PDB file of C-alpha atoms in Angstrom:
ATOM      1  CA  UNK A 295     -22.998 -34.826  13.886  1.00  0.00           C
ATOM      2  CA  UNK A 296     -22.523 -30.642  13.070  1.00  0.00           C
ATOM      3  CA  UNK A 297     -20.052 -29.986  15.927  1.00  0.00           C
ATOM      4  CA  UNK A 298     -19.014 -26.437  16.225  1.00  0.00           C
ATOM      5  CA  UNK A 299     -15.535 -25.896  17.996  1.00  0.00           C
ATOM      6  CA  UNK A 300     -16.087 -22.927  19.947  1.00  0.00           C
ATOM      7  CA  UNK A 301     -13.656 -20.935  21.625  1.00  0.00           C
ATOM      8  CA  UNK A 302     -13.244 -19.373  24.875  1.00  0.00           C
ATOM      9  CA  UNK A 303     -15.949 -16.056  25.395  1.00  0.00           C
ATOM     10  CA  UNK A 304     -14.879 -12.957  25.694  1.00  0.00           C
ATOM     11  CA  UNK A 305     -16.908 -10.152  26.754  1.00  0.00           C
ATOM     12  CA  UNK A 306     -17.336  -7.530  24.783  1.00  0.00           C
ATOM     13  CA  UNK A 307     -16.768  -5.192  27.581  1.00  0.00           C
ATOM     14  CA  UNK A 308     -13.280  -6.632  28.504  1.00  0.00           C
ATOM     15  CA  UNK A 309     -11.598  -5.927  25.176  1.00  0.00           C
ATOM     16  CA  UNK A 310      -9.942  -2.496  25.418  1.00  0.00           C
ATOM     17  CA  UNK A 311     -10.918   0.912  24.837  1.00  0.00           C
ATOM     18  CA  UNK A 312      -9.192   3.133  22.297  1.00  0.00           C
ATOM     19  CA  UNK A 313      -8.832   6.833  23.172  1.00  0.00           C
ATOM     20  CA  UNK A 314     -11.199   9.601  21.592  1.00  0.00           C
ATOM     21  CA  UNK A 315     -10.638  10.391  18.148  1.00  0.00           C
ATOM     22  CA  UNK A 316      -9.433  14.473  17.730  1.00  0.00           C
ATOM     23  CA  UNK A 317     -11.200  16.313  15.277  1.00  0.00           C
ATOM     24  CA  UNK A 318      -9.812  15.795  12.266  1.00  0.00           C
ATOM     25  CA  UNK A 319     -10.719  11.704  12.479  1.00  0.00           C
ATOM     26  CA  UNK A 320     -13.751  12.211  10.713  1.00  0.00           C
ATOM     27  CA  UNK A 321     -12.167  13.770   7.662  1.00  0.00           C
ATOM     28  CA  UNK A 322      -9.348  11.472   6.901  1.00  0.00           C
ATOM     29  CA  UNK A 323     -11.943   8.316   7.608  1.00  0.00           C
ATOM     30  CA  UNK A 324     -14.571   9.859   5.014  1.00  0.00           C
ATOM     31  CA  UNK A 325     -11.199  10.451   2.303  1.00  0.00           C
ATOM     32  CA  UNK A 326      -9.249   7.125   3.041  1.00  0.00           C
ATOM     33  CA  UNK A 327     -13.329   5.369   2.983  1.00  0.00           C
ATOM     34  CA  UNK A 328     -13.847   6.992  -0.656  1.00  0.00           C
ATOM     35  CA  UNK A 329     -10.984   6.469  -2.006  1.00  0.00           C
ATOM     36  CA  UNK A 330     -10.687   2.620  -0.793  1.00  0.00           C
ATOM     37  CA  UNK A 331     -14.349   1.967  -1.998  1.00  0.00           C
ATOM     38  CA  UNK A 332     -14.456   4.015  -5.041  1.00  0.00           C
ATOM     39  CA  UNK A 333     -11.454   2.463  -6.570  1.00  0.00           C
ATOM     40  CA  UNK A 334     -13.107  -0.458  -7.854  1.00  0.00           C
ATOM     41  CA  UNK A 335     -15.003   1.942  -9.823  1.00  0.00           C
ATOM     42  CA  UNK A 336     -12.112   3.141 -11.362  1.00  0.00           C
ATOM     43  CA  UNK A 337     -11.311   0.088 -12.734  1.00  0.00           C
ATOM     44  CA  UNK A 338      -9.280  -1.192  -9.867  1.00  0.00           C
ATOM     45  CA  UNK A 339      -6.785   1.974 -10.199  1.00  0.00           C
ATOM     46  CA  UNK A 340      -5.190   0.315 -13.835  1.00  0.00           C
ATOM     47  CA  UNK A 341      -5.514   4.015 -15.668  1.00  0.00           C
ATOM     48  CA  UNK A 342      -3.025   6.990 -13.918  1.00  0.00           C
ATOM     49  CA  UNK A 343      -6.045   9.300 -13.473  1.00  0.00           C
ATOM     50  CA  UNK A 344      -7.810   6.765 -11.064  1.00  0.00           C
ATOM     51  CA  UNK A 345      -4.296   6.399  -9.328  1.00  0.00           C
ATOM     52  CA  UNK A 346      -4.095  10.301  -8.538  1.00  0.00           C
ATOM     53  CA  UNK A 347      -7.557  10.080  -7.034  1.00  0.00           C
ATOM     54  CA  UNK A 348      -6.641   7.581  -4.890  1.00  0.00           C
ATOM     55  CA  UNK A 349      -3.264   8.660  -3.944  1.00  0.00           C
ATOM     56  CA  UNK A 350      -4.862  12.523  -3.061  1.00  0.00           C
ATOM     57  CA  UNK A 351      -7.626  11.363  -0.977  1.00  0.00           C
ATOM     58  CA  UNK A 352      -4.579   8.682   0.985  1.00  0.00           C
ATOM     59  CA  UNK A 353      -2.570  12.375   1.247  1.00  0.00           C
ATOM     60  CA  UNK A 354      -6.165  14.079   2.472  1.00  0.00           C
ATOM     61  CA  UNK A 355      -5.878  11.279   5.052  1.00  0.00           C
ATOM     62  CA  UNK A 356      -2.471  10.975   5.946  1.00  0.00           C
ATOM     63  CA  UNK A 357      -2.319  14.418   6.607  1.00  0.00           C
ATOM     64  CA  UNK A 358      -5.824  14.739   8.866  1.00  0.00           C
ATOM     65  CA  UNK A 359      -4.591  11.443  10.913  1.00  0.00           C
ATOM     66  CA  UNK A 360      -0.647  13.329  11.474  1.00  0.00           C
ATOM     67  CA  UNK A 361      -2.620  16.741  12.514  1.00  0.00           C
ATOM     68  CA  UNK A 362      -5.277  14.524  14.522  1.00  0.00           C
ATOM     69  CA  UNK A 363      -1.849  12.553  15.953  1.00  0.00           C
ATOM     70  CA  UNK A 364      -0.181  16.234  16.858  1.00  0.00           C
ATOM     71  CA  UNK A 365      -3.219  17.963  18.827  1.00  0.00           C
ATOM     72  CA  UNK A 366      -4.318  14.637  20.813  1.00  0.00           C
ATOM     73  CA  UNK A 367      -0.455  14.044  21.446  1.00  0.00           C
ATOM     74  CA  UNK A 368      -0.829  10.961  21.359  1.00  0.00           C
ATOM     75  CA  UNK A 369       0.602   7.888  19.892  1.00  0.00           C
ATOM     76  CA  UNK A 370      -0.867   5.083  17.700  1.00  0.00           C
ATOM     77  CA  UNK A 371      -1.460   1.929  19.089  1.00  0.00           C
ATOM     78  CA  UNK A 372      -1.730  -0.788  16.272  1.00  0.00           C
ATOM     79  CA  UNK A 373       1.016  -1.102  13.939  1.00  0.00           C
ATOM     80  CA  UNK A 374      -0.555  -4.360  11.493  1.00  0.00           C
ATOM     81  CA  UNK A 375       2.134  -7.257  11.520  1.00  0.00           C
ATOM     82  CA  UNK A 376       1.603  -6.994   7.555  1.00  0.00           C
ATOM     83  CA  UNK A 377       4.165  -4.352   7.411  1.00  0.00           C
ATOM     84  CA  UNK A 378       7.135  -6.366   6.906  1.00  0.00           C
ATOM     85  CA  UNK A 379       5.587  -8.661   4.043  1.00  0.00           C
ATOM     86  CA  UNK A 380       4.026  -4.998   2.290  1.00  0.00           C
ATOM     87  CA  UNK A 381       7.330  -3.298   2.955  1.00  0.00           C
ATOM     88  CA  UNK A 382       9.605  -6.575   1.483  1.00  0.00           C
ATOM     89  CA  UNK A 383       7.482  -6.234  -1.464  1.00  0.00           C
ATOM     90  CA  UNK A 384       8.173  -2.530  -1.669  1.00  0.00           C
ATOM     91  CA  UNK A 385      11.730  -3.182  -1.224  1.00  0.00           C
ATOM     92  CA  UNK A 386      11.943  -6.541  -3.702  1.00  0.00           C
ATOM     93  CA  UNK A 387      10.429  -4.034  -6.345  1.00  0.00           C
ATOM     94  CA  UNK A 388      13.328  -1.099  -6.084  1.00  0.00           C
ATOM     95  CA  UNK A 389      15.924  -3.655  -5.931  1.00  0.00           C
ATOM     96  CA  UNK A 390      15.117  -4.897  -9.240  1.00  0.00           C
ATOM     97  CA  UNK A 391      15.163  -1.298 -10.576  1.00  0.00           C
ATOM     98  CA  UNK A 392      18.671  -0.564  -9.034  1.00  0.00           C
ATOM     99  CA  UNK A 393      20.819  -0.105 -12.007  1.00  0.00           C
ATOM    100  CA  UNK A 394      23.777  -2.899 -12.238  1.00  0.00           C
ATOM    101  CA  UNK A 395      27.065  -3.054 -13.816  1.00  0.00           C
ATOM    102  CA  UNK A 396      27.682  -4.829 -16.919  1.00  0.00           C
ATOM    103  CA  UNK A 397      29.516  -7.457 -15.573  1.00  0.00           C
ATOM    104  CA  UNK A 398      26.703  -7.972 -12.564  1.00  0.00           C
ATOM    105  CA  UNK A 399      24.078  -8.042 -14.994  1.00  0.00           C
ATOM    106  CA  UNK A 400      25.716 -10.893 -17.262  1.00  0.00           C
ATOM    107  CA  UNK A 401      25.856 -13.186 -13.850  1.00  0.00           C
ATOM    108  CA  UNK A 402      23.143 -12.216 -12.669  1.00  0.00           C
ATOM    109  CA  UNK A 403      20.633 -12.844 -15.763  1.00  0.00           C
ATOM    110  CA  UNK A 404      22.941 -13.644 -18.514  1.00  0.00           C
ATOM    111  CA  UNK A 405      19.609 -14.003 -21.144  1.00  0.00           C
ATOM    112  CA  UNK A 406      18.179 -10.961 -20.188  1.00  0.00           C
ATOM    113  CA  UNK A 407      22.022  -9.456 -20.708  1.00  0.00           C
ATOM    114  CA  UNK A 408      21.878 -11.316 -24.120  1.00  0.00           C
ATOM    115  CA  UNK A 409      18.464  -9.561 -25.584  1.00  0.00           C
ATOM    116  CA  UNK A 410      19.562  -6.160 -24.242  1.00  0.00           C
ATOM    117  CA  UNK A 411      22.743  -6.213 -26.427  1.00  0.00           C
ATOM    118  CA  UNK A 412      20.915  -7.427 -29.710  1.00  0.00           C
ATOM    119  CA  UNK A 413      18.402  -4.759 -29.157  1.00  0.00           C
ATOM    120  CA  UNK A 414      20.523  -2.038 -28.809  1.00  0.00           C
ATOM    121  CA  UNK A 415      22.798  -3.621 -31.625  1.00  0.00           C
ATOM    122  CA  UNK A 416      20.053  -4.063 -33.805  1.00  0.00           C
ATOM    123  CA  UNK A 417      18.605  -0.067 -32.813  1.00  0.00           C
ATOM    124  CA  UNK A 418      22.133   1.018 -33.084  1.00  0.00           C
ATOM    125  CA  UNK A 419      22.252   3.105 -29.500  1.00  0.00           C
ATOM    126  CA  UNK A 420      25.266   5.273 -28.718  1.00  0.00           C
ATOM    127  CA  UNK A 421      23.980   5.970 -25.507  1.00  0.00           C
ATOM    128  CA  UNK A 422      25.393   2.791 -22.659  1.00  0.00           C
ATOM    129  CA  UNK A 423      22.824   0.280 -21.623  1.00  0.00           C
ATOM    130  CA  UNK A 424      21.381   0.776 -18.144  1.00  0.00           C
ATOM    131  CA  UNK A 425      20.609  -2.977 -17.092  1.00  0.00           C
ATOM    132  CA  UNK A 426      18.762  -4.083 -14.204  1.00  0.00           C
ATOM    133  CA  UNK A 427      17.197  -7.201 -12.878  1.00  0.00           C
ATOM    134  CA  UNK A 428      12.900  -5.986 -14.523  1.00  0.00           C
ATOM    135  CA  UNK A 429      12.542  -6.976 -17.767  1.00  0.00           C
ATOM    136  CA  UNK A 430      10.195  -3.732 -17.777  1.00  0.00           C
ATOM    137  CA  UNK A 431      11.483  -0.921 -15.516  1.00  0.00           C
ATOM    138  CA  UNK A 432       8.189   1.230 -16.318  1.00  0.00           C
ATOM    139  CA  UNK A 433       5.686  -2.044 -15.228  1.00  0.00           C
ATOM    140  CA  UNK A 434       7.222  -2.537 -12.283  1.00  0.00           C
ATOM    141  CA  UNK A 435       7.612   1.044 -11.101  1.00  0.00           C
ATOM    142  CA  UNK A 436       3.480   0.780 -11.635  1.00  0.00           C
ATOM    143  CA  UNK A 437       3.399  -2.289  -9.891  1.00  0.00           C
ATOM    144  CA  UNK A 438       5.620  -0.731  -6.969  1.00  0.00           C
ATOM    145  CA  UNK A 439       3.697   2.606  -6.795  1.00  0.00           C
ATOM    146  CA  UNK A 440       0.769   0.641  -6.285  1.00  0.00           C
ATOM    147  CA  UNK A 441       2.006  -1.391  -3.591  1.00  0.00           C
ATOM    148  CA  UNK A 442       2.887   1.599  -2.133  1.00  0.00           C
ATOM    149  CA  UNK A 443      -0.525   3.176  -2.316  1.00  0.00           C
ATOM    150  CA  UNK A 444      -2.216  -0.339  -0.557  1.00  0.00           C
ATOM    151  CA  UNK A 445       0.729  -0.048   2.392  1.00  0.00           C
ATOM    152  CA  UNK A 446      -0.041   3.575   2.930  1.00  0.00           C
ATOM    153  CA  UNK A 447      -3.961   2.689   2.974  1.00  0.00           C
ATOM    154  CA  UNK A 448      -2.907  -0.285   5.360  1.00  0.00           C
ATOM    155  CA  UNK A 449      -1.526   1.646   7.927  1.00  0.00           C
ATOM    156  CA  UNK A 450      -3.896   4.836   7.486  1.00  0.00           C
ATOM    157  CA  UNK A 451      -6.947   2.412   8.089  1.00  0.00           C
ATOM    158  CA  UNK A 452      -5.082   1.430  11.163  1.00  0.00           C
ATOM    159  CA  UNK A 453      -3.850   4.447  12.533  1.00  0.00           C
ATOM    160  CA  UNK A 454      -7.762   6.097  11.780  1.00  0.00           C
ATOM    161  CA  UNK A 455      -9.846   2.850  12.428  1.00  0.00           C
ATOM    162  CA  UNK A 456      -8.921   1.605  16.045  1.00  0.00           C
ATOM    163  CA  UNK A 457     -11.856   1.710  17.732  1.00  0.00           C
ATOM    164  CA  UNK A 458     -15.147  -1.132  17.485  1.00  0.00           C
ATOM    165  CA  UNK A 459     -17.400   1.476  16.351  1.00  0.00           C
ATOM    166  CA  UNK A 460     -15.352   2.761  13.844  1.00  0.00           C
ATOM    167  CA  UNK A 461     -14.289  -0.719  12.517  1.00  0.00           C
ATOM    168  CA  UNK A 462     -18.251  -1.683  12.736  1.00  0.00           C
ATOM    169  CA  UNK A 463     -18.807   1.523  10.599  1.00  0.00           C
ATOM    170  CA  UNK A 464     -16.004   0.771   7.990  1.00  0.00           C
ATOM    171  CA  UNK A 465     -17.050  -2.513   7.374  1.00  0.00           C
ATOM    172  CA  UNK A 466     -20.743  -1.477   7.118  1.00  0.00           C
ATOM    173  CA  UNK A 467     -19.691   0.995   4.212  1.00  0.00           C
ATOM    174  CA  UNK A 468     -17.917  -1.943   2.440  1.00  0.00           C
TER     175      UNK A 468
END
């Protein structure tokens, strides 16, 4: 009773052939590979230090893949459909981090706008009250940056991995 719903074959040979990779390929692949599969490592890139690693070998990459992109003169073919739900994210995250008026921030989250005044009542500020719609403005610029840092690996694994052998050699490493 197994039945296994196959779908149609397709050759291997009939799926298409991405151009040569320049020269500089090989060293943003090695620096987007180690910092993708050392992050774990680091404790899944919680502590800052573990985020600068990753975010200078993603620069190490993003700069051999724009050089690599200049000499073949070339374009990139893939652009992942994940971009717009990455990039909402991204923008969902700086939104609530815009600063609002008093009067926005009372409509818009009148509790929040309630605690803010005790505490700076009860600290005895001078200084205004910058509200905005994060509870905790430093949390979710973490939370942003790293979002940032998965988007720009997203597209750099992308732009560096498009061809089978590279993609077979990617997910070998993993």
């Amino acid at each position: 009773r197994d039945r296994k719903v196959q779908g149609p074959e397709v050759p291997v040979d009939a799926l298409p052939e991405s151009p040569k990779s320049g020269p500089l390929a090989w060293p943003g692949r090695i620096a987007l590979m180690l910092g993708v599969l050392l992050l774990p490592w680091a404790f899944g890139g919680v502590y800052h230090q573990a985020q600068f690693y990753v975010s200078l070998a993603l620069v190490v990459s993003l700069v051999c893949w724009w050089v690599d992109m200049g000499l073949a003169l070339r374009k990139t073919e893939l652009t992942p459909l994940l971009i717009l739900p990455l990039s909402g994210g991204i923008l969902l995250g700086i939104c609530q981090l815009l600063p609002l008026a008093d009067a926005t921030a009372k409509a818009a989250a009148p509790l929040q706008h309630e605690i803010y005044a005790a505490a700076q009542a009860a600290v005895q500020v001078d200084q205004d009250q910058v509200y905005s719609l994060s509870l905790d403005r430093e949390a979710t610029w973490g939370q942003v940056r790293l979002l940032g840092m998965a988007f720009a690996g997203l597209l750099l694994g992308a732009g560096l991995f498009q061809r089978r052998e590279d993609v077979m050699l990617f997910l070998s490493a993993i």
